[in-house]
XYZ file of C-alpha atoms in Angstrom:
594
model
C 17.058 -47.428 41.758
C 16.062 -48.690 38.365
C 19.302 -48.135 36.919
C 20.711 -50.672 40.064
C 18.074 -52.919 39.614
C 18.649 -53.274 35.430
C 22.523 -54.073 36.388
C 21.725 -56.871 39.122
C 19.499 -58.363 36.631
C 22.341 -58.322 33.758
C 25.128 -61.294 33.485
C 28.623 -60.563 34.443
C 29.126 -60.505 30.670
C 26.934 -57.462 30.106
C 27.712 -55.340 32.934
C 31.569 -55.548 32.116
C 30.796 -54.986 28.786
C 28.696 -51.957 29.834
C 30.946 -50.838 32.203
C 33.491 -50.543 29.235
C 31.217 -48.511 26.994
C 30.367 -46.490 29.253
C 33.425 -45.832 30.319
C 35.826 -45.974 27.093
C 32.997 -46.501 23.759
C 30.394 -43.698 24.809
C 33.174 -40.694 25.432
C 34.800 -41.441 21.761
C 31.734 -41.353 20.209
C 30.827 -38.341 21.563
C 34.073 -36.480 21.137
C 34.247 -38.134 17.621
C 30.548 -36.684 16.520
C 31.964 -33.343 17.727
C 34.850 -33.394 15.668
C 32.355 -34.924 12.694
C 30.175 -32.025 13.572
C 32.311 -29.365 13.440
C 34.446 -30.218 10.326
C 30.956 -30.806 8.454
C 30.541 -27.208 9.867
C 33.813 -25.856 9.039
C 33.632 -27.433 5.273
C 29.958 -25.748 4.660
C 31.136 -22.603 6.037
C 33.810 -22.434 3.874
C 31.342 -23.525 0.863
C 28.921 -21.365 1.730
C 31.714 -18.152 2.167
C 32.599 -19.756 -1.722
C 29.356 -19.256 -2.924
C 28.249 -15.764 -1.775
C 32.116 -14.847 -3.558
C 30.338 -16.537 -6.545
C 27.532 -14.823 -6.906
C 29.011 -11.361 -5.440
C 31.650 -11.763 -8.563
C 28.736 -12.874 -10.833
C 26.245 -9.632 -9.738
C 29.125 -7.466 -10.242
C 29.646 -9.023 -13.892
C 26.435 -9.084 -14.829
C 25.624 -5.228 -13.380
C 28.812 -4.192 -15.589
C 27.429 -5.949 -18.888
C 24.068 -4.606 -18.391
C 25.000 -1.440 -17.390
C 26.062 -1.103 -21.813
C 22.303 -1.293 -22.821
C 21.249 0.803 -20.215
C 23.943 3.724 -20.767
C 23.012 3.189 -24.820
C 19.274 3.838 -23.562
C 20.211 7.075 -21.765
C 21.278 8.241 -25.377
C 18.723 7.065 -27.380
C 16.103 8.704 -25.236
C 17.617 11.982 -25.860
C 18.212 11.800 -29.602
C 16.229 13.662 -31.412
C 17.007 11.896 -34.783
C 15.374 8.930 -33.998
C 12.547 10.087 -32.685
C 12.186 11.882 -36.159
C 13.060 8.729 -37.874
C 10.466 6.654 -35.660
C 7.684 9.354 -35.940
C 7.594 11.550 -39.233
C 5.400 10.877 -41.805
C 6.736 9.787 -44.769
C 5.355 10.293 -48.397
C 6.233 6.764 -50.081
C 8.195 3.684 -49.083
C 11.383 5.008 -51.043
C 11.488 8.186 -48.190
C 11.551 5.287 -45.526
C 14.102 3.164 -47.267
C 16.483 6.656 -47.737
C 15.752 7.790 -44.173
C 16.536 4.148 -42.554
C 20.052 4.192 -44.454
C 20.952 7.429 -43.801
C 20.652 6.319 -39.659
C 23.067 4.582 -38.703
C 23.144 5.326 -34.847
C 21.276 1.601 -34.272
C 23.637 -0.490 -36.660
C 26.752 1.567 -34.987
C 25.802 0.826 -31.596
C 25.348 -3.292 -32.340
C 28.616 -2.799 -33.822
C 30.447 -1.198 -31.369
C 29.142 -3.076 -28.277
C 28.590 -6.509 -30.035
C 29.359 -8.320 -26.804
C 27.201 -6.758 -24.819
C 24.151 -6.078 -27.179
C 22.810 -8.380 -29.515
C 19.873 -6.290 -30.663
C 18.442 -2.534 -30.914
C 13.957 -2.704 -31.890
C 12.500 0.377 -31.715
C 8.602 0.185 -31.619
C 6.613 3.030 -32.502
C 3.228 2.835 -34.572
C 3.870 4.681 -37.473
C 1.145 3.949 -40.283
C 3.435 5.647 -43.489
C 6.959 3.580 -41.670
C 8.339 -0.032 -42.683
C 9.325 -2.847 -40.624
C 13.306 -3.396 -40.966
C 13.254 -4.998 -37.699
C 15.043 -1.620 -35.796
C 12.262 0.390 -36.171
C 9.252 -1.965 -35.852
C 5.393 -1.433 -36.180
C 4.236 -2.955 -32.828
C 0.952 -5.432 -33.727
C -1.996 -6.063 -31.132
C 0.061 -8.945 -29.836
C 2.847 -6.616 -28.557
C 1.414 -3.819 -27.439
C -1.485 -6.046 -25.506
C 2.077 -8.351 -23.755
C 2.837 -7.419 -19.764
C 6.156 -6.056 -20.917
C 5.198 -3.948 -23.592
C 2.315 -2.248 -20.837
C 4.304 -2.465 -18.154
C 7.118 -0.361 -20.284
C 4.125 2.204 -20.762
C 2.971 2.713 -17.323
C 6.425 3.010 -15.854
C 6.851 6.659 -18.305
C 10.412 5.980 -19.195
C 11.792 4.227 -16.359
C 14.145 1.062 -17.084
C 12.556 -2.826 -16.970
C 14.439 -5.896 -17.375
C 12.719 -9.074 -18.598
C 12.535 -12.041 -20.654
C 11.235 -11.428 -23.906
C 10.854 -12.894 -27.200
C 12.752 -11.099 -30.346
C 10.478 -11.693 -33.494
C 13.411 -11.554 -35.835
C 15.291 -14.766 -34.621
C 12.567 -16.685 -32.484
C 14.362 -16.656 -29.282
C 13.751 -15.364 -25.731
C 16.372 -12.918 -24.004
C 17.208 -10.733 -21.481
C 15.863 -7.046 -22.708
C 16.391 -3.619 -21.459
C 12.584 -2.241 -22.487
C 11.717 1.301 -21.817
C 9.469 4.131 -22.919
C 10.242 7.229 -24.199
C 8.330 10.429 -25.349
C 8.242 10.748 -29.311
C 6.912 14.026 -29.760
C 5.132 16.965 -27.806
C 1.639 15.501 -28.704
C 1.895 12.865 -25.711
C 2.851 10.252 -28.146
C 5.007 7.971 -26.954
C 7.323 4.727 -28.348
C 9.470 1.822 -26.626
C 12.920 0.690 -26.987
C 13.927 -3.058 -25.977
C 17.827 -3.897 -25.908
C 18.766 -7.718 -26.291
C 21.751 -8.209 -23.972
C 24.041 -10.622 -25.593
C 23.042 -14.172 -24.446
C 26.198 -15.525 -24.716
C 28.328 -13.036 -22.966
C 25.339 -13.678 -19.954
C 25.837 -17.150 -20.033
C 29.731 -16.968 -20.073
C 28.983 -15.365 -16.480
C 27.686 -18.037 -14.797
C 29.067 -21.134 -16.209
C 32.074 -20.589 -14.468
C 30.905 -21.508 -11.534
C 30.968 -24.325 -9.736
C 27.864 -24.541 -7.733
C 24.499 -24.513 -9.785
C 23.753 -20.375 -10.298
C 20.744 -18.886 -11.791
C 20.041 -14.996 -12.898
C 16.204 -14.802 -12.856
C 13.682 -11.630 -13.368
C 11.360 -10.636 -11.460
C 8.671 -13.114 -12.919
C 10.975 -16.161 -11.764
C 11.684 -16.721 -15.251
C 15.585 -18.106 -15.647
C 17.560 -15.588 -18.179
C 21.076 -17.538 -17.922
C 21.766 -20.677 -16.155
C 25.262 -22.772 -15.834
C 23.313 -25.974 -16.522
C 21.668 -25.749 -20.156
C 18.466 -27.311 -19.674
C 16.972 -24.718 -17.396
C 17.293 -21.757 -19.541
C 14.090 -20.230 -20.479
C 12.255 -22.155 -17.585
C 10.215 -20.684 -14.857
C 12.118 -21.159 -11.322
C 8.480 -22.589 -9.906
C 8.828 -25.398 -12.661
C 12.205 -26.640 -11.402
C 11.941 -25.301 -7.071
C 9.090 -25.100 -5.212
C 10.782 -24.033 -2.274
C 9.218 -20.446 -0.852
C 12.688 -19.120 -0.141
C 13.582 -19.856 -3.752
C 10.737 -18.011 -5.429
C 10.071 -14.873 -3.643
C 12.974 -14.041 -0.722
C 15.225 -11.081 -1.934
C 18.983 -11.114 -0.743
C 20.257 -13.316 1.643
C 20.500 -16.903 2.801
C 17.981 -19.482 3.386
C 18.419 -23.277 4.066
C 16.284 -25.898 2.137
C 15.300 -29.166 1.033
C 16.116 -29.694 -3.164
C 14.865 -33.004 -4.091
C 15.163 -34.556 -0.575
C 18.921 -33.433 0.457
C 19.536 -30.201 2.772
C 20.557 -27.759 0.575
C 22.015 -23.751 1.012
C 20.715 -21.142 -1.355
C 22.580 -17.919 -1.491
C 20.529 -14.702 -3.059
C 22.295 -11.377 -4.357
C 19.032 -8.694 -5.995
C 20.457 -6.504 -9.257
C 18.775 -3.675 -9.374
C 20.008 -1.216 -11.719
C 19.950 2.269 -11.899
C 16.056 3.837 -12.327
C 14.664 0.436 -13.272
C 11.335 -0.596 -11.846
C 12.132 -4.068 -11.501
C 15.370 -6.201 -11.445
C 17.428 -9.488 -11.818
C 18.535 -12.010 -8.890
C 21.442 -14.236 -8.704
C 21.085 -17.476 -7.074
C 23.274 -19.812 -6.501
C 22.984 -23.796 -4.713
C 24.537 -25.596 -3.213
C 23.443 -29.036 -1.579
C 25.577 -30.173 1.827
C 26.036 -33.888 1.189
C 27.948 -33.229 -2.250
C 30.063 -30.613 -0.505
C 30.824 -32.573 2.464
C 31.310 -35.951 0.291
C 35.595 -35.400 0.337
C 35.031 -35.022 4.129
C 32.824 -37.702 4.483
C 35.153 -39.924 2.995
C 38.157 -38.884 5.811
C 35.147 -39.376 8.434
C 34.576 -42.949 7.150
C 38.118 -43.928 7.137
C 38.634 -42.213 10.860
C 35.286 -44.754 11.483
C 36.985 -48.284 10.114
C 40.036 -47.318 12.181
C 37.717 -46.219 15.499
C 35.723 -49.478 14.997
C 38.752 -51.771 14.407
C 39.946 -50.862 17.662
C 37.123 -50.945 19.602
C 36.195 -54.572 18.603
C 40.039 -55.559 19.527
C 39.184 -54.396 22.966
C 35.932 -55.473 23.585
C 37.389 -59.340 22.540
C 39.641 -58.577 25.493
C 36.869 -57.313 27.578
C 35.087 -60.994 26.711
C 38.191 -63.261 27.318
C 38.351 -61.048 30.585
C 34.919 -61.248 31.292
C 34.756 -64.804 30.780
C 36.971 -66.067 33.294
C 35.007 -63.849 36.055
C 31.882 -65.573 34.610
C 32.719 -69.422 34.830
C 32.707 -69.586 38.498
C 29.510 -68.047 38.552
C 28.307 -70.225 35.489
C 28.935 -73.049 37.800
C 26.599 -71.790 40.480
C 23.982 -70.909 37.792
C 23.785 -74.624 36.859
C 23.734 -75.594 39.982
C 20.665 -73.815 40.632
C 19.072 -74.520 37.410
C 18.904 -78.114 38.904
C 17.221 -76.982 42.536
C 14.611 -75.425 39.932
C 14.030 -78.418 38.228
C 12.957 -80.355 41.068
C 16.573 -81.600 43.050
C 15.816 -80.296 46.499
C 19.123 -82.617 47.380
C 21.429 -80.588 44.976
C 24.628 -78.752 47.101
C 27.425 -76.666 45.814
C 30.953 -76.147 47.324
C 33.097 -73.376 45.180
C 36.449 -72.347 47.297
C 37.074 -69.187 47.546
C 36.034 -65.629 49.757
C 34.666 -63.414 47.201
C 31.036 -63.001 46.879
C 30.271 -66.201 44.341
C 32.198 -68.002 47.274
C 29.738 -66.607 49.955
C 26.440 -67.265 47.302
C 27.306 -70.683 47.264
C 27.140 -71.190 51.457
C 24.017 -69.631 50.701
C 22.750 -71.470 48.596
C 21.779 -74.726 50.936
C 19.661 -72.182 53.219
C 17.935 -71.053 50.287
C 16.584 -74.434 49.212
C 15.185 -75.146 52.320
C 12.813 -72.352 51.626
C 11.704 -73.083 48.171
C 9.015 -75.110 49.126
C 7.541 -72.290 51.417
C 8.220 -69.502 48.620
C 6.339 -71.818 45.962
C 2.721 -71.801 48.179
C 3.487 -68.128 48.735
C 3.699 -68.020 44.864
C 0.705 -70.274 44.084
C -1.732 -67.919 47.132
C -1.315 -64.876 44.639
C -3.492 -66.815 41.478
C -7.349 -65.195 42.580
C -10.158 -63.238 42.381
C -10.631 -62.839 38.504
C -14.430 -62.732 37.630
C -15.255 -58.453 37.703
C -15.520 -58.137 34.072
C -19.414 -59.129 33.507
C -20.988 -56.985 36.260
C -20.547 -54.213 33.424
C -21.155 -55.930 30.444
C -24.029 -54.368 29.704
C -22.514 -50.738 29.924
C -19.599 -51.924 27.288
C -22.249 -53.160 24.932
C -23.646 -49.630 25.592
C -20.613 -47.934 24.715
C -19.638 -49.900 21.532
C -22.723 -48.972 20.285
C -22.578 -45.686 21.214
C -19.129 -45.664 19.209
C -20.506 -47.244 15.840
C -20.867 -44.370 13.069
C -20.872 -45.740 9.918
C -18.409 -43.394 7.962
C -19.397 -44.011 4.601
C -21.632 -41.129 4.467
C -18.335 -38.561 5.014
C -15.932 -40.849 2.294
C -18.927 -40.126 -0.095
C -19.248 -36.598 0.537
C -15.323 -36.048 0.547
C -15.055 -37.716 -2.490
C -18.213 -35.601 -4.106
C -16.151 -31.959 -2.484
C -13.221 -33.648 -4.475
C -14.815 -33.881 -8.183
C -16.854 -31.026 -7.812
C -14.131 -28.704 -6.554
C -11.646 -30.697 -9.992
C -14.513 -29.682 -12.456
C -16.093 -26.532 -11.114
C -13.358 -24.955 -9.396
C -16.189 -22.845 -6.995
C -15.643 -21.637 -3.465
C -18.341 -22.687 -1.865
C -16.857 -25.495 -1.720
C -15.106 -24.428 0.910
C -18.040 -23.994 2.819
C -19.335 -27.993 2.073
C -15.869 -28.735 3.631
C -16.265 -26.633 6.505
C -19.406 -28.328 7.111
C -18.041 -31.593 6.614
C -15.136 -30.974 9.473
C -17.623 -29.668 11.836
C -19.297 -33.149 11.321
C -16.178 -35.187 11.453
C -15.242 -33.228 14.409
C -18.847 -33.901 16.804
C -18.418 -37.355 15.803
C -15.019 -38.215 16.851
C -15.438 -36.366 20.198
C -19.052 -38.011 20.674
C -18.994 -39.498 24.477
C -20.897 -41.977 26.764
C -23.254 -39.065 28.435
C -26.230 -37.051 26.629
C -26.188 -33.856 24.760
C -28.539 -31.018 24.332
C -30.813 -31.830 21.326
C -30.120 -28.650 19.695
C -26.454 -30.424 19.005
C -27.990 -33.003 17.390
C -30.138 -31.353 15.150
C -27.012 -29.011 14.238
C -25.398 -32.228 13.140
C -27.708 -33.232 11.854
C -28.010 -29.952 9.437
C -24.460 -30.544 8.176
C -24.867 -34.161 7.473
C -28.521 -33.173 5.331
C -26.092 -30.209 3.914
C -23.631 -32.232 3.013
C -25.776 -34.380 0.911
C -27.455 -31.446 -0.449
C -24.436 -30.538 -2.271
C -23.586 -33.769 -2.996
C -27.246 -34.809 -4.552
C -27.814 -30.838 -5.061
C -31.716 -30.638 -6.240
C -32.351 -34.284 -6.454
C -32.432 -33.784 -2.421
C -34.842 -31.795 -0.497
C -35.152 -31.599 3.557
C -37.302 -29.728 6.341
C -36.879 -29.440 9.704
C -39.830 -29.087 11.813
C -38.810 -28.317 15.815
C -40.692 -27.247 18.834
C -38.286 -25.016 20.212
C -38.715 -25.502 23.794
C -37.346 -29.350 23.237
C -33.890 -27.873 21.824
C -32.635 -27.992 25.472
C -33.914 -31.466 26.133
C -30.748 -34.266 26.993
C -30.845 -37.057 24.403
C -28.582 -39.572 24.029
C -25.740 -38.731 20.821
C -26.117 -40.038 17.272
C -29.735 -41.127 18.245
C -31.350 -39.326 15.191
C -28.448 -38.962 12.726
C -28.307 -42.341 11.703
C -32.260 -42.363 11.016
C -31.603 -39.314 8.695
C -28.858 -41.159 7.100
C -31.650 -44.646 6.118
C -34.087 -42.206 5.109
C -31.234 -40.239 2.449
C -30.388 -43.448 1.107
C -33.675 -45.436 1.088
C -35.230 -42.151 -0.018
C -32.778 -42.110 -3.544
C -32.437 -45.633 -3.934
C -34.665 -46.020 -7.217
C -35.848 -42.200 -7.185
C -35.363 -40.493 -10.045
C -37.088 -37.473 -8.950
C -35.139 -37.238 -5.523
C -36.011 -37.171 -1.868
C -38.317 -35.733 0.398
C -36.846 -35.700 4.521
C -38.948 -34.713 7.009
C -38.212 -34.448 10.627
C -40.375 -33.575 12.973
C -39.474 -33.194 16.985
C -42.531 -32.577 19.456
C -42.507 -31.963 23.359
C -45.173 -33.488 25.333
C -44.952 -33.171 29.364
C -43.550 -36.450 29.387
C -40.901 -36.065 27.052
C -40.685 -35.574 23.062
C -41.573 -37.542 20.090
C -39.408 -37.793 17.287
C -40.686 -38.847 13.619
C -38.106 -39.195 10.703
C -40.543 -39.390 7.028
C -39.057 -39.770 3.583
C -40.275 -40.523 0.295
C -38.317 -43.370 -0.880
C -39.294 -47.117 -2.310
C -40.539 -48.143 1.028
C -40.824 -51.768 2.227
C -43.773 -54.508 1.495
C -45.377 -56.288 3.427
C -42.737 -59.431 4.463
C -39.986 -56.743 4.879
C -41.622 -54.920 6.938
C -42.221 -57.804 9.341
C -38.938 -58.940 9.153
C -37.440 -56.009 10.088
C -40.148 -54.972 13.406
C -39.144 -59.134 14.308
C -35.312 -57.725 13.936
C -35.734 -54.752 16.496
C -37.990 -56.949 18.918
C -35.148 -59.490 19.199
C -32.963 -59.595 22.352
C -29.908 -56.999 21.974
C -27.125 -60.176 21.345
C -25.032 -57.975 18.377
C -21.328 -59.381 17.674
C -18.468 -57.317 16.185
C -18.948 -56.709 12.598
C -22.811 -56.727 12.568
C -24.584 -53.941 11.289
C -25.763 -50.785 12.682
C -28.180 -48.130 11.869
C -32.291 -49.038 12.860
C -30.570 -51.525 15.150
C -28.291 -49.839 17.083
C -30.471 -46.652 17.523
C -33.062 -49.269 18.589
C -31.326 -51.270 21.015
C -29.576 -47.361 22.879
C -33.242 -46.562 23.190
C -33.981 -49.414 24.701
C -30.822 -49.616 27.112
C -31.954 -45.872 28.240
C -35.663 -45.607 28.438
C -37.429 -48.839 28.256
C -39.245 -51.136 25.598
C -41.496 -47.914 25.823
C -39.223 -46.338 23.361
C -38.367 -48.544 20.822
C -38.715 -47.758 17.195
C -42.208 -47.805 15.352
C -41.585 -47.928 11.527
C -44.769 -47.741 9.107
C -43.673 -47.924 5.069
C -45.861 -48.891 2.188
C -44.028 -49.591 -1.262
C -43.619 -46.463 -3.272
C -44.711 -44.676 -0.446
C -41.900 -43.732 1.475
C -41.354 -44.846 5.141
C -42.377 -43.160 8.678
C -40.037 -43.830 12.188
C -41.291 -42.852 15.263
C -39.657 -42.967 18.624
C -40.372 -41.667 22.253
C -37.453 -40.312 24.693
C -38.942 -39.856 27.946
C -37.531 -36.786 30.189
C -38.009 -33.832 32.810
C -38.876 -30.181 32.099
C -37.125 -29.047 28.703
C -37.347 -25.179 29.330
């Protein structure tokens, strides 16, 4: 029915023109997002089979050229002439010098397998031995690094990580490992540059971005140069990035959907290994098919606005006849009751035209029809009095929580302690009883609880320079008061009470039951108020409750609530002396609190 009723109420114009989208517009935009659709799928699958070849082909290349520094480990580990060489003791420096040259195992090994290895360091501490950067004294710096510990613990299992080589300044990929020098426990470790170059050679062949990282996210070879040596958190913050092991994840890489494809290394008795990543983002791979989309578009649109400017022409000519009975009508409206129309014809403009004269005979009765339906507006200010209730019910002054936030803020920047945590649990619990504060009563006991966060909540924002106590007669804590009828109280007496006090504040609340009810007395320490002020605030509460939007709240909106509820009874009674600190004292009136 509302579908019918939107097309009677649309010109000839529109519906045809609807009728045609519908019919002709919506269809080829469908079946033209579904070809879109799948040739954006068929182009990322095809990109995404692409890159898992790519990094397949690069984990296979870079298991091969690793698997050189690690089969050269296998025999150092068992030859017994370096160990001798790293661990003998050695009478003068001219025994080291003669020993060094007469081993040549090292020096043949970078020879042989230059393109795989780019460096042999042996380091064993040996106090008679020489540094000649293969057999190398470690210093506290080395043997205190991860690596060097790591290599240690692990008792002669392989690692793989990014290390810096003293001898040229410069951070590569390095087979580390222990190994047992001699039967007296001691032990030494052997790192194995693999050759940077041959690693980067690798990946910059390919033509999505690829990465080989360790297992401290640290980039060992990259095809783009400026993220060698980088940490992968520094460049990708995405959790699929940094710690998912093989597979593939979608992501977002600086805004754009992207694809990452993951392939783990993990070499033969290693205790950690390498991963190759590689990334792709979809718009850049689906820009060539974009283009062929956008030119299938221009030729899609072109057509469609050729036939809906023969839709219009068509349209139009169905439209002037009733154009003619439009205008015809638009002078009846205006105030010619005389007006007729004659259009020839049998079709249904035809028959609205005959019509048309009965119709205007009725006007007149259809207008006092129209003009009996303008009544009975005045309900509004029979509850005026309960609005004015509940707007101020709804007034909390937030600055107290913007404060505090901001306090949580600095103090968590500088101090970096967890309790904060706890200040901020405190100050959601707050935030949270305020916002779902209604128009009834609540127990007493929920006030005072909010009341213990807010007074907590400064606490750690004024730490010792704010002091509180809570005095309560237990048997009120089930007594119905109205909501944020003592908070706000609290909050005067915290900021009167530090306004101009070095020393801090002193709060006191005190909550007695009476058979009648309860009295409530709020005390702080603060400047307090002379004489004049003091009048002009007790001449402030007495006043008629007449507050506009934007006026203040605090003594006068608990004031005016208590009045509202309870009577003139149980308005405020404030006593303050300067430098003396200021006393408020209300009544609520109730039933049994048991």
């Amino acid at each position: 029915m509302f579908v019918i009723r939107m097309m009677n109420d649309m010109k000839m114009k529109k519906k045809l023109a609807l009728v045609f989208i519908s019919a002709a517009i919506i269809p080829l935009l469908i079946c033209g997002l579904f070809l879109i659709e799948k040739l954006r799928e068929i182009v990322i699958n095809d990109a995404f089979s692409q890159a898992s070849a790519n990094v397949e082909r690069v984990q296979k290349r870079t298991e091969e050229l690793i698997n050189v520094p690690l089969d050269i480990s296998y025999r150092l580990m068992t030859d017994n002439r370096m160990k001798k060489v790293a661990s003998q003791q050695y009478d003068s420096y001219v025994d080291v010098i003669k020993t060094y040259r007469e081993y040549t195992d090292i020096r043949d090994y970078l020879q042989l397998y230059n393109k795989e290895i780019s460096g042999i360091r042996v380091y064993v501490s040996n106090p008679g031995a020489l540094n000649n950067w293969e057999f190398i004294q470690p210093s506290t710096k080395i043997t205190s690094s991860v690596w060097y510990q790591e290599a240690v613990a692990q008792k002669g299992l392989v690692g793989w990580n990014l290390i810096l080589d003293e001898r040229y300044g410069a951070e590569n990929l390095s087979l580390i490992r222990a190994f047992p020098l001699d039967e007296h426990g001691r032990s030494g470790v052997l790192v194995m540059n693999v050759n940077k170059q041959q690693l980067h050679a690798i990946v910059e062949q390919e033509s999505f971005p690829t990465l080989i990282v360790d297992d401290h996210n640290r980039i060992v070879a990259a095809n783009e140069a400026d993220m060698l040596g980088k940490n992968l958190s520094d460049i990708h913050a995405d959790s699929n990035i940094l710690s998912s092991q093989e597979g593939s994840y979608d992501t977002q890489i600086n805004g754009k959907s992207s694809k990452v494809v993951i392939a783990n290394l993990n070499p033969e008795n290693s205790w950690n290994g390498l991963r190759i990543i590689s990334i792709f983002t979809v718009s850049e791979i689906t820009h060539d098919a974009n283009q062929i989309i956008m030119l299938g578009v221009i030729v899609i649109t072109g057509s469609l606005i050729v036939a809906i400017l023969l839709i219009y022409a068509s349209a139009s000519l169905i439209s002037r006849r009733l154009l003619r009975l439009s205008k015809h009508m638009s002078r009846v409206g205006a105030g010619s009751w005389e007006a007729t129309i004659e259009i020839d014809g049998k079709d249904e403009v035809a028959l609205l035209s005959r019509q048309f004269n009965a119709l205007v005979r009725n006007v007149n009765d259809l207008i006092h029809e129209v003009n009996e339906t303008n009544q009975q507006k005045n309900l509004i200010e029979q509850r005026q009095n309960e609005m004015k209730f509940k707007m101020l019910a709804s007034q909390i002054n937030p600055h107290f929580l913007f404060n505090s936030l901001e306090s949580i803020r600095m103090e968590a920047h500088i101090r970096k302690q967890e309790d904060i945590a706890e200040a901020v649990w405190m100050l959601s619990t707050l935030l949270r009883s305020s916002l779902e504060v209604g128009n009834g009563t609540i127990e007493l006991r929920e006030e005072l609880e909010r009341i213990r966060c807010y007074l907590d909540l400064q606490k750690f924002r004024y730490e010792d320079r704010l002091i509180y106590r809570l005095r309560v007669d237990p048997m009120t804590e089930r007594m119905q008061v109205p909501p944020l009828i003592i908070q706000p109280l609290i909050e005067n007496a915290v900021i009167h009470g530090l306004d101009n006090h070095v020393e801090g504040a002193v709060i006191e609340l005190e909550v007695i039951g009476v058979p009648e009810g309860i009295h409530i007395t709020v005390r702080d320490n603060g400047a307090g108020f002379n004489t004049e002020r003091l009048a002009q605030i007790r001449e402030e509460l007495s006043a008629s409750v007449q507050e506009q939007e934007g006026q203040r709240i605090g003594l006068r909106n608990v004031n005016d609530r208590l009045v509202l509820l309870y009577g003139a009874s149980s308005a405020l009674q404030i006593e303050s002396e300067p430098g003396r600190g200021t006393v408020v004292k209300f009544f609520i009136r109730g039933g049994e609190f048991q």
